[in-house]
GROMACS .gro file of C-alpha atoms in nm:
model
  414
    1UNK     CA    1   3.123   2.019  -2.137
    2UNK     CA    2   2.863   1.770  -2.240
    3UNK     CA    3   3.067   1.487  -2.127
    4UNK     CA    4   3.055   1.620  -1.803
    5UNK     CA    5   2.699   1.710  -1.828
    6UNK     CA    6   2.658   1.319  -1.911
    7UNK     CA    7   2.883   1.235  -1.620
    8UNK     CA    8   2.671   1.473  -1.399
    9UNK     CA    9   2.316   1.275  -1.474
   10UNK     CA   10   2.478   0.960  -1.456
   11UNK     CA   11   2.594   0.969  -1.086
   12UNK     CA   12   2.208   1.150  -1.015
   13UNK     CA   13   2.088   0.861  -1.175
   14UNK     CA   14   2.255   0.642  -0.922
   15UNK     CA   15   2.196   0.828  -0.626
   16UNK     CA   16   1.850   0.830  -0.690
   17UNK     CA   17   1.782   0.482  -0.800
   18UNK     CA   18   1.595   0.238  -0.526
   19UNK     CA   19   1.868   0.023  -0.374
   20UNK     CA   20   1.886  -0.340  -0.593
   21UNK     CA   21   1.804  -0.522  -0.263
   22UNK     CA   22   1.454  -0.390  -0.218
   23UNK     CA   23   1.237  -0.672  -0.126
   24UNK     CA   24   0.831  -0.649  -0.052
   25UNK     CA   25   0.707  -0.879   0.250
   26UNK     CA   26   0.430  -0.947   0.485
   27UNK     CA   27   0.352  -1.166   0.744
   28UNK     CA   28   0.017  -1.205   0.785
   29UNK     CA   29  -0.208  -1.342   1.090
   30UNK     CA   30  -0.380  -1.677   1.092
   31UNK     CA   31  -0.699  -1.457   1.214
   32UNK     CA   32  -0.709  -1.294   0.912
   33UNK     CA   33  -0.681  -1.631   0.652
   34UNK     CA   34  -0.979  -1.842   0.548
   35UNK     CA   35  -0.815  -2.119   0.665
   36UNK     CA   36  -0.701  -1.986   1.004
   37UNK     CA   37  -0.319  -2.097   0.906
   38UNK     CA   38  -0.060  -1.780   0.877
   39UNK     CA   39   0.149  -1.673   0.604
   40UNK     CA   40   0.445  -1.489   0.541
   41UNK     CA   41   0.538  -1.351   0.178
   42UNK     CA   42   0.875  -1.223   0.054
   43UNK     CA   43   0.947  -1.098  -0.281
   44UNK     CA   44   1.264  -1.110  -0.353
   45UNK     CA   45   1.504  -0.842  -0.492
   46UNK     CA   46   1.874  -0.877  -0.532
   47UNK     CA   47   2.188  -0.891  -0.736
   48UNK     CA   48   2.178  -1.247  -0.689
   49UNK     CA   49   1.927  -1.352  -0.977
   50UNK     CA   50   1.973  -1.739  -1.048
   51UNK     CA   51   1.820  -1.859  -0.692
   52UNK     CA   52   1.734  -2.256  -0.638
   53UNK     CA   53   1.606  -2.418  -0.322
   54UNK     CA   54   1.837  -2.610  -0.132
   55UNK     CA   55   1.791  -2.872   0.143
   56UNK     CA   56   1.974  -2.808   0.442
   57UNK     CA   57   2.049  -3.057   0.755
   58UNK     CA   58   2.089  -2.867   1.047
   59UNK     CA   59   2.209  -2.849   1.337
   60UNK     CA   60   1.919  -2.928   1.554
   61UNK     CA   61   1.612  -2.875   1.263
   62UNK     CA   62   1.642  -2.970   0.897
   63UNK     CA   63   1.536  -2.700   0.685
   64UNK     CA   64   1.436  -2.585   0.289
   65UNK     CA   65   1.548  -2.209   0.130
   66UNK     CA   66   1.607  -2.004  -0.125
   67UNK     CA   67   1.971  -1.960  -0.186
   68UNK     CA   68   2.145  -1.778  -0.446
   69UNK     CA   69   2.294  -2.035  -0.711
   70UNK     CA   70   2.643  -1.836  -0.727
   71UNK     CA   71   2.793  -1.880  -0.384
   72UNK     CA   72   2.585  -2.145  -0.229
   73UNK     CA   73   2.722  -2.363  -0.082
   74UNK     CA   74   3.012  -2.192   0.004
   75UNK     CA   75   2.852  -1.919   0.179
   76UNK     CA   76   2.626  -2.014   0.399
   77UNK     CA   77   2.377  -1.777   0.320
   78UNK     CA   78   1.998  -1.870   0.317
   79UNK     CA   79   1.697  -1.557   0.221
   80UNK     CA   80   1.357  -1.747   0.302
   81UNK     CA   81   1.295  -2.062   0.449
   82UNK     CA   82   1.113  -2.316   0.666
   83UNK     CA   83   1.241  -2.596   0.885
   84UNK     CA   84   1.103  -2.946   1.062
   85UNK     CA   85   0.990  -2.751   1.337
   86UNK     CA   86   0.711  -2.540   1.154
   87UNK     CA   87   0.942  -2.243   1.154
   88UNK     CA   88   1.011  -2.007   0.907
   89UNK     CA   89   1.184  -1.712   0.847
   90UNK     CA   90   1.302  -1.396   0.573
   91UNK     CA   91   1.393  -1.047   0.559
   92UNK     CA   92   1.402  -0.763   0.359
   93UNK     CA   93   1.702  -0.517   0.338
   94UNK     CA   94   1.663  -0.210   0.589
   95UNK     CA   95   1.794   0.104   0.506
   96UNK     CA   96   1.722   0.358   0.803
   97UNK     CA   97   1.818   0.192   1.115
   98UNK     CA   98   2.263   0.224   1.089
   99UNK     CA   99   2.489   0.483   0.969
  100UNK     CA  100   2.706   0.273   0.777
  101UNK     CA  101   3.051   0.321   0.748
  102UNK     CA  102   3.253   0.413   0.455
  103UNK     CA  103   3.317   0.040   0.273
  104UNK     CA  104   3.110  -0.097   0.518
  105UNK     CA  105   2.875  -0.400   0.333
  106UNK     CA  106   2.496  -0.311   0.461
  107UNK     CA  107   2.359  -0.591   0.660
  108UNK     CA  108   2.635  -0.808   0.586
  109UNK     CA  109   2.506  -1.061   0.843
  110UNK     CA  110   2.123  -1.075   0.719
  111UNK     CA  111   2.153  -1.397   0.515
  112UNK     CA  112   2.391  -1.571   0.778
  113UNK     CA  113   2.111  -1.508   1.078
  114UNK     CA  114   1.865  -1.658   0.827
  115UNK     CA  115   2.072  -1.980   0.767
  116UNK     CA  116   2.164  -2.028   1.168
  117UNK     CA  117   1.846  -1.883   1.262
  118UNK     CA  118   1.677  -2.247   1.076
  119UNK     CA  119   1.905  -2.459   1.203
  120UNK     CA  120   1.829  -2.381   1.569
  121UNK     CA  121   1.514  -2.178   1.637
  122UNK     CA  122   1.153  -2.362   1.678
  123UNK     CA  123   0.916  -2.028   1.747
  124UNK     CA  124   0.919  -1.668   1.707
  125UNK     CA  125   1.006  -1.687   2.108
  126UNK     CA  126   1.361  -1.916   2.018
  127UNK     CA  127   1.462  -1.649   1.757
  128UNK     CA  128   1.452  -1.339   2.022
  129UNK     CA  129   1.596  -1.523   2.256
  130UNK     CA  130   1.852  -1.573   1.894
  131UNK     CA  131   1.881  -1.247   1.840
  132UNK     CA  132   1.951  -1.197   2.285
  133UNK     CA  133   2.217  -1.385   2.258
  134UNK     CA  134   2.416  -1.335   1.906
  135UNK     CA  135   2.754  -1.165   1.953
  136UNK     CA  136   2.683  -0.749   1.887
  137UNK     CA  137   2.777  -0.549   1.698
  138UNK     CA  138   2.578  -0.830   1.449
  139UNK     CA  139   2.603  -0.642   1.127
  140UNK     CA  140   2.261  -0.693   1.073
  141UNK     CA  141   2.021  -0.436   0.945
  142UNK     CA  142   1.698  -0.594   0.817
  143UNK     CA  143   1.322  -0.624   0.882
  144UNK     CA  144   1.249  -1.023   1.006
  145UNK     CA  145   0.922  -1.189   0.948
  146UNK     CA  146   0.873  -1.510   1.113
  147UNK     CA  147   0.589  -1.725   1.199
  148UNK     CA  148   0.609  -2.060   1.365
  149UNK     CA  149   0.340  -2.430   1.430
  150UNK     CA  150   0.222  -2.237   1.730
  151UNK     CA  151  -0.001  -1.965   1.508
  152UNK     CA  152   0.258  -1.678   1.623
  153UNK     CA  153   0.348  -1.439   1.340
  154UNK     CA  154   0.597  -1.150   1.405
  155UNK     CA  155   0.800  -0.885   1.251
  156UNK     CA  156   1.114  -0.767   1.402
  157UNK     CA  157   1.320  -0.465   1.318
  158UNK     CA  158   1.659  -0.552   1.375
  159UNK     CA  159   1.988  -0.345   1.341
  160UNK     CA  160   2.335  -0.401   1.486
  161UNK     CA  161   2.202  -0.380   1.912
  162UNK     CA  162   1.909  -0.401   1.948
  163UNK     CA  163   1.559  -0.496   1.767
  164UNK     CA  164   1.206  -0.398   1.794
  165UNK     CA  165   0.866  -0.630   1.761
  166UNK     CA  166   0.619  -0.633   1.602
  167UNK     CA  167   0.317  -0.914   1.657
  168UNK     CA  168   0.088  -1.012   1.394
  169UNK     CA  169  -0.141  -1.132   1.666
  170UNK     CA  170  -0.180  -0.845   1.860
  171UNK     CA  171  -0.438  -0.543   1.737
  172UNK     CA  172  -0.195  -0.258   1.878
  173UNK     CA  173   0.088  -0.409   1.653
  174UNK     CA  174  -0.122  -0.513   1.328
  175UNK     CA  175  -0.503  -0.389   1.381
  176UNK     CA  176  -0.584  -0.550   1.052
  177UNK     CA  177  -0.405  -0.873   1.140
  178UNK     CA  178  -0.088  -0.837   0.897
  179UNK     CA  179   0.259  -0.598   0.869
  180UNK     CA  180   0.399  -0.530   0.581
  181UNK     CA  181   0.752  -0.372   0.514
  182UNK     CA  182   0.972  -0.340   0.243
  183UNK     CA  183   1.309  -0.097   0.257
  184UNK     CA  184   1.234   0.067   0.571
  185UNK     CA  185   1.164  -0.007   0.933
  186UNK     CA  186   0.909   0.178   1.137
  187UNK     CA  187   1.169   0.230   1.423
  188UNK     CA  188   1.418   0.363   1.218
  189UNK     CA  189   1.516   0.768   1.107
  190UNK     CA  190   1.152   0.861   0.904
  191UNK     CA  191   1.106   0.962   0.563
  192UNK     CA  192   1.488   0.777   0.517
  193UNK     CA  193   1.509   0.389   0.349
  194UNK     CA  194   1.348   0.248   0.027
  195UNK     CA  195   1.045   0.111  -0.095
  196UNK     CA  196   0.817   0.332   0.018
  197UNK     CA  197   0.548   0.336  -0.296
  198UNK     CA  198   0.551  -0.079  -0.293
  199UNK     CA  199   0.494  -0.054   0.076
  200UNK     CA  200   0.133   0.158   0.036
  201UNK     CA  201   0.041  -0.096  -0.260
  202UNK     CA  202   0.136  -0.384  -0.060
  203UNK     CA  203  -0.069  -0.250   0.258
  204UNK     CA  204  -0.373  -0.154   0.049
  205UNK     CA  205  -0.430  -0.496  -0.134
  206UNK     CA  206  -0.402  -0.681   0.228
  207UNK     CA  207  -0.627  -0.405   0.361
  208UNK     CA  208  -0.876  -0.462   0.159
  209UNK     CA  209  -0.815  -0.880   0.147
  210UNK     CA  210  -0.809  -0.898   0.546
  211UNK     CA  211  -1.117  -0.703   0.552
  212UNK     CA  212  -1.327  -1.042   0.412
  213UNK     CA  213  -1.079  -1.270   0.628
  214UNK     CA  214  -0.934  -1.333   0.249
  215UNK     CA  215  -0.590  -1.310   0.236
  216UNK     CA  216  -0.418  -1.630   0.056
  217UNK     CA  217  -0.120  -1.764  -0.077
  218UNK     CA  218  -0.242  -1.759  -0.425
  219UNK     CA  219  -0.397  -1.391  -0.377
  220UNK     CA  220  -0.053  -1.305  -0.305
  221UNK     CA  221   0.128  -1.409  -0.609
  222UNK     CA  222  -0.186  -1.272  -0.843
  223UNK     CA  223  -0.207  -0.916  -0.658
  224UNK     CA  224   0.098  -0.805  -0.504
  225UNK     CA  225   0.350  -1.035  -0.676
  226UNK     CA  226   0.222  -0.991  -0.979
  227UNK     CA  227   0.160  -0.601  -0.882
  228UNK     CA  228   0.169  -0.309  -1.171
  229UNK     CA  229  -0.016  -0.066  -1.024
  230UNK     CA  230   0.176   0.267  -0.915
  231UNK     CA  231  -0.006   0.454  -0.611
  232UNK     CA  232   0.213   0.790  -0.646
  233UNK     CA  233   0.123   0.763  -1.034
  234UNK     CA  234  -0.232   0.623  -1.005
  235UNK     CA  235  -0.171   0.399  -1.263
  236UNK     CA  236  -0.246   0.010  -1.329
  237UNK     CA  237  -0.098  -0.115  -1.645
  238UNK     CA  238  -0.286  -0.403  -1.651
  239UNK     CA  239  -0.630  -0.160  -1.726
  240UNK     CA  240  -0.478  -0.181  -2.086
  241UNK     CA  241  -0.426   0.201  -2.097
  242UNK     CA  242  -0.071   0.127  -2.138
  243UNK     CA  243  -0.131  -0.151  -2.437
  244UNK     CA  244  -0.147  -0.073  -2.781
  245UNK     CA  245  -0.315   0.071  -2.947
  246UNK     CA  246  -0.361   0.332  -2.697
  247UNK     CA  247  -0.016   0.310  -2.578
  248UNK     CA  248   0.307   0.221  -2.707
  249UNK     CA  249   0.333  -0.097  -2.518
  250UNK     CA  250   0.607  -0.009  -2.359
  251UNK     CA  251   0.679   0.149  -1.980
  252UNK     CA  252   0.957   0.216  -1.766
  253UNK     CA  253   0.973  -0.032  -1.414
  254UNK     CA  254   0.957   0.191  -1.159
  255UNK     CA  255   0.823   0.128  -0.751
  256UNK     CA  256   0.575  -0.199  -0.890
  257UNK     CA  257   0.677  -0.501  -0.700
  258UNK     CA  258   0.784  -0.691  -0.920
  259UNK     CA  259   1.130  -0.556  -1.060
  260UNK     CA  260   1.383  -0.640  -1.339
  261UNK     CA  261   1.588  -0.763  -1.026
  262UNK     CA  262   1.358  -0.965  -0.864
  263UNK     CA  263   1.497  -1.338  -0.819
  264UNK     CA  264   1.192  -1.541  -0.615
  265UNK     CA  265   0.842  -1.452  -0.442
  266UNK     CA  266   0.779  -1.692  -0.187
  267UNK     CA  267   0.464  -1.749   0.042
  268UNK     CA  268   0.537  -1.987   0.349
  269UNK     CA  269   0.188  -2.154   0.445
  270UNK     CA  270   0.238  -2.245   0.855
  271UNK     CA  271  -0.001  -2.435   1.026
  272UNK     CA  272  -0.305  -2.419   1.306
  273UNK     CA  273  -0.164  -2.496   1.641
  274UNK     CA  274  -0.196  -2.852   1.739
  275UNK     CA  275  -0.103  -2.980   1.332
  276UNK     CA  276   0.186  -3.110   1.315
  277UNK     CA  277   0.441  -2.895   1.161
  278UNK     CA  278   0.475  -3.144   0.874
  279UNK     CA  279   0.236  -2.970   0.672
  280UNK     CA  280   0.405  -2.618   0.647
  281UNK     CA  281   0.398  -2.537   0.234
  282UNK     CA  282   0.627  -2.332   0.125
  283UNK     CA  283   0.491  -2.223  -0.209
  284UNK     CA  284   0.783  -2.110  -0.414
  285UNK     CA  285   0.788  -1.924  -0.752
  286UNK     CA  286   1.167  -1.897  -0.877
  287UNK     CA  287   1.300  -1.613  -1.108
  288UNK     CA  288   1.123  -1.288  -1.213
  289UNK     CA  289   0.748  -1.334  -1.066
  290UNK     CA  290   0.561  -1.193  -1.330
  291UNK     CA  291   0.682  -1.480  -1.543
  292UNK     CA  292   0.732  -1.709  -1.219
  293UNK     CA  293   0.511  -2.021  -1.134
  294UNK     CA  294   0.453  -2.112  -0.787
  295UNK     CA  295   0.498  -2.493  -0.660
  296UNK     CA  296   0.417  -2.636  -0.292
  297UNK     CA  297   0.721  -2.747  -0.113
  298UNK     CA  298   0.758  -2.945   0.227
  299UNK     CA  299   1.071  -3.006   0.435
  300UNK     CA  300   0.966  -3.367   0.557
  301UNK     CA  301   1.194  -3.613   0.291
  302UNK     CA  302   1.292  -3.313   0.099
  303UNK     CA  303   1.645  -3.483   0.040
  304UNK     CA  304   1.478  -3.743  -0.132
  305UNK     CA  305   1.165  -3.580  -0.289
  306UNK     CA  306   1.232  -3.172  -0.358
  307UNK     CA  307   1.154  -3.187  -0.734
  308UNK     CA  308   1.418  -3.097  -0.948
  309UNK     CA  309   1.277  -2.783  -1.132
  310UNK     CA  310   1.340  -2.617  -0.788
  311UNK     CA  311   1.723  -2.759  -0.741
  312UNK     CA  312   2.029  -2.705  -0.865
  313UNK     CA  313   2.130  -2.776  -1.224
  314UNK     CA  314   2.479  -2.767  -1.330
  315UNK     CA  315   2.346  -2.695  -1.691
  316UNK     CA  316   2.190  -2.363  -1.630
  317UNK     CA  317   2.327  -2.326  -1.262
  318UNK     CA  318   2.045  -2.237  -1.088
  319UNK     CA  319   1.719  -2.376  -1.056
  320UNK     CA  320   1.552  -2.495  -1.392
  321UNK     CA  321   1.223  -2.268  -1.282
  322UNK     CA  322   1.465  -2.007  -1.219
  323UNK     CA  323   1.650  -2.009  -1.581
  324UNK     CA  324   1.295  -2.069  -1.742
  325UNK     CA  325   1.113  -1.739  -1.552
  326UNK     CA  326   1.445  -1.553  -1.585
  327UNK     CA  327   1.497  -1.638  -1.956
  328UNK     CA  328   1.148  -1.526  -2.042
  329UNK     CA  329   1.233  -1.210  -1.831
  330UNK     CA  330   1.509  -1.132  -2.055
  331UNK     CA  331   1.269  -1.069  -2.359
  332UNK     CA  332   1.032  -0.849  -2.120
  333UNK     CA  333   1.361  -0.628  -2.058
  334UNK     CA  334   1.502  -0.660  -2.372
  335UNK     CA  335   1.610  -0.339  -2.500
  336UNK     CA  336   1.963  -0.282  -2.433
  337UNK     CA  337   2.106   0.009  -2.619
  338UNK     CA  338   2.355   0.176  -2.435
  339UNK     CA  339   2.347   0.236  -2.073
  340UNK     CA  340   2.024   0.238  -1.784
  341UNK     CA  341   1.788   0.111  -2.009
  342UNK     CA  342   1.769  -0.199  -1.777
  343UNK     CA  343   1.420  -0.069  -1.673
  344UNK     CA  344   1.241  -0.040  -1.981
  345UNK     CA  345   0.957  -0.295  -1.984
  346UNK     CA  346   0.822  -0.470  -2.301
  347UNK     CA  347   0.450  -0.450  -2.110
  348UNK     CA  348   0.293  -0.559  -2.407
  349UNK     CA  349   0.484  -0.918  -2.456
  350UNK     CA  350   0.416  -0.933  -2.054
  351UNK     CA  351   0.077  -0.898  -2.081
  352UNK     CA  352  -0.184  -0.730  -2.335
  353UNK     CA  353  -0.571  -0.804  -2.242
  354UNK     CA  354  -0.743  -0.752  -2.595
  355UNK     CA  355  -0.526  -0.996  -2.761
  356UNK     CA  356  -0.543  -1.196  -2.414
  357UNK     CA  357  -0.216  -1.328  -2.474
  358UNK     CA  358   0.126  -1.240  -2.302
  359UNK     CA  359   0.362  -1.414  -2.072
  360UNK     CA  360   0.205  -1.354  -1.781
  361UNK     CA  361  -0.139  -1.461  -1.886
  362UNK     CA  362  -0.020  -1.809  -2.013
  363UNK     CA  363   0.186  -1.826  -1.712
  364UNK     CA  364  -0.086  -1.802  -1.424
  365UNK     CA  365  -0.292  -2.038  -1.659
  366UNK     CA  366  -0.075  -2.306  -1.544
  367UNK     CA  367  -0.058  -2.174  -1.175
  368UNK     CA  368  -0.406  -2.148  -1.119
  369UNK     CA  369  -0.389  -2.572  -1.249
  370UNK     CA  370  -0.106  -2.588  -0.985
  371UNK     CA  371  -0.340  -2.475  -0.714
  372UNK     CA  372  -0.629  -2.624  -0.851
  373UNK     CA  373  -0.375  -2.984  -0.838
  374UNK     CA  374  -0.275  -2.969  -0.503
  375UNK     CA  375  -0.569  -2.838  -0.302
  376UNK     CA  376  -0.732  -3.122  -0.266
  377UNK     CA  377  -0.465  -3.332  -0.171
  378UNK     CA  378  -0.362  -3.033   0.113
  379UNK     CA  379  -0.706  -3.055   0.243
  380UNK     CA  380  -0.683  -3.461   0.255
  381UNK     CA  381  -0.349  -3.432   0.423
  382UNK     CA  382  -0.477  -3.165   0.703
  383UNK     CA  383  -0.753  -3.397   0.761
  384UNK     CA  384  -0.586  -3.717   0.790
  385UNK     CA  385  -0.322  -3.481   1.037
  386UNK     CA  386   0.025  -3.612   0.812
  387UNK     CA  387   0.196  -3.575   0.475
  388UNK     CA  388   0.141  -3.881   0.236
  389UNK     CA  389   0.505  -3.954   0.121
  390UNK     CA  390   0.369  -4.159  -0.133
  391UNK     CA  391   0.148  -3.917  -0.317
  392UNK     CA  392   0.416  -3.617  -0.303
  393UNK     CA  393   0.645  -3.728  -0.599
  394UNK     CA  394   0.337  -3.818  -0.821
  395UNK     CA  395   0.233  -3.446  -0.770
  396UNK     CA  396   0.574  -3.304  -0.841
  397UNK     CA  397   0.565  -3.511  -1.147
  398UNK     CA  398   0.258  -3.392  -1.227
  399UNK     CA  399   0.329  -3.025  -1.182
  400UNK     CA  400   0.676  -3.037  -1.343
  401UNK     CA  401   0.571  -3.186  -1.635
  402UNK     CA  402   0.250  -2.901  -1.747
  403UNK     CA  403   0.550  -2.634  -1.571
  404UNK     CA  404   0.824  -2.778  -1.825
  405UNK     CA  405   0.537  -2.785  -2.116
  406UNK     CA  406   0.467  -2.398  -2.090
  407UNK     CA  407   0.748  -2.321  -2.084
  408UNK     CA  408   0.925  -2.511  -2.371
  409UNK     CA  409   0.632  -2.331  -2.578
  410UNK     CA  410   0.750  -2.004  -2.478
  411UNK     CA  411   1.048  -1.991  -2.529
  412UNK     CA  412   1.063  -2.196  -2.867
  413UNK     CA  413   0.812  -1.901  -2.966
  414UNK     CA  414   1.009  -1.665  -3.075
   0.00000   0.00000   0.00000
């Protein structure tokens, strides 16, 4: 009897658990940034957690994404990303808009569109006429974001006929001048999908931040990246509540936005119409994001420049700022006695204010350096209208080696 009892909780455990691929995203109107330039944000959730960033000549445009280390390239599979055309593109899984069939892979196609999409799309106006033209049924059930070097910034709901749009630009679609989604799509069967706890979070920080025309790429990372706060609960763990000694240090990860399966958070930095697309960023934190740093990325030379923290390595296959984040991530996750404790969170290694210690506070030390590094030197570039080729490898240097440094003292720790 109680080994069926155990059997019994154990498959209610699983039908209730949020879906592993349960990304948070926004893309977010150039009318609502300081510097007029849009954004779009994914963080990343998926089975997939050793991610690099691969360099991709395409078909018609040469592009730069996040790829999961295991099957690239053999699949040609791509989950965020920006190309020489000042276009870029992600998703998040959907789970309301198909009736899936028994053995039937959800939105098998997602990661394909995002590769071919890349290769061959320029604006958000190329990739309807994309999805127009794609063969259907397309397997794909997802919510798009895309922005492009025009200033357009869109949101598409897409499933395996038809999609819907949504345009950052226009007050009917986005009166505050960003959409967010994470699980769900608007269009699809209500109260059904995933995600819907991150998704009020997410829209009340860019509320609030669109409100004062503040919405930024490092914002992102610091307040909905690097997210514990709980709406349903009305709980923040970083007000120290949840520290010792009034707590045991420990909580269970549950609807934040960061997760124990989140792989990358990525904010894509377009560009004001008439710059040339050249200067698209992709900032790009690897691994799990409360222990992630984020690093400024352009496609222009990337086959000769893309630092190698962010590529490939055949000794921890994946990115090295993947295995770093990732490794660290292990020790915030780290009991593992017996079965679904995956989710309790060491919050007090992560982060504990009256010591003012923790990963996460060393970490964004070194990010908010990162930003403070290559501001300048983005501000230089948008006024001299190009890239300098030359400086770009200095600055990955330069960045690599305080990333590596941090790091290396981390881990040899403990």
């Amino acid at each position: 009897m109680i080994k069926h009892l155990f059997l019994i909780w154990g498959l209610l455990a699983a039908l209730t658990a949020e879906p592993v691929l349960a990304c948070t995203s926004a893309v977010v109107s150039g009318k609502v940034t300081p510097d007029g330039r849009p954004l779009l944000w994914k963080n990343r959730d998926t089975d997939y957690l050793r991610n690099h960033v691969a360099y991709i000549k395409g078909e018609k445009y040469n592009f730069i994404a996040d790829v999961n280390s295991d099957n690239f390239p053999d699949l040609k599979e791509a989950w965020v990303g920006t190309n020489s055309a000042g276009f870029a593109l992600m998703n998040t899984q959907s789970y309301n808009l198909v009736e899936v069939k028994d053995g039937e892979e959800r939105g098998a196609a997602n990661g394909r569109i995002i590769y071919r999409a890349l290769e061959v799309c320029a604006t958000v106006e190329d990739f309807c006429h994309f999805l127009d033209t794609i063969s259907k049924p397309s397997l794909i059930e997802a919510n798009f974001g895309v922005i492009d070097a025009q200033g357009a910034a869109a949101m598409f709901e897409v499933d395996y006929y038809k999609y819907t749009m949504y345009d950052a630009n226009n007050p009917k679609d986005a009166p505050y001048g960003y959409i967010a989604r994470t699980n769900f799509s608007f269009a699809g069967e209500a109260n059904r999908g995933a995600g819907y706890v991150r998704y009020m979070e997410a829209d009340r920080v860019l509320m609030r931040a669109s409100a004062t025309g503040g919405i930024t790429p490092q914002g992102i990372f610091n307040d909905l990246s690097r997210s514990f706060r709980n709406g349903m609960l009305d709980i923040d763990l970083k007000n120290g509540k949840f520290n010792r000694p009034q707590g045991s240090g420990w909580f269970v990860d549950q609807d934040f936005i960061p997760r124990n399966s989140t792989s990358c958070s990525i904010v894509v930095q377009g560009v004001k119409p008439g710059e040339k697309v050249e200067l698209t960023t992709m900032w790009t934190m690897l691994g799990y994001s409360p222990t992630g740093i984020a690093v400024p990325l352009w496609v222009k030379d990337a086959d000769k420049f893309l630092p190698s923290m962010v590529c490939w390595d055949k000794a921890c296959a994946a990115a090295p700022l993947s295995d770093w984040s990732l490794r660290l991530a292990d020790r915030v996750f780290s009991y593992k006695q017996g079965m679904g404790t995956g989710r309790y969170l060491n919050w007090e290694r992560l982060y504990s204010p009256e010591k003012g210690d923790g990963y996460m506070t060393a970490i964004t030390a070194v990010e908010d350096e990162v930003f403070r590094t290559t501001k300048p030197l983005l501000e230089e570039w948008y006024k001299k209208g190009s890239l300098d080729t030359q400086a770009i490898p200095k600055l990955y240097d330069e960045l690599e080696s305080s990333i590596r440094m941090i790091y290396q003292s981390l881990l040899e720790s403990e």
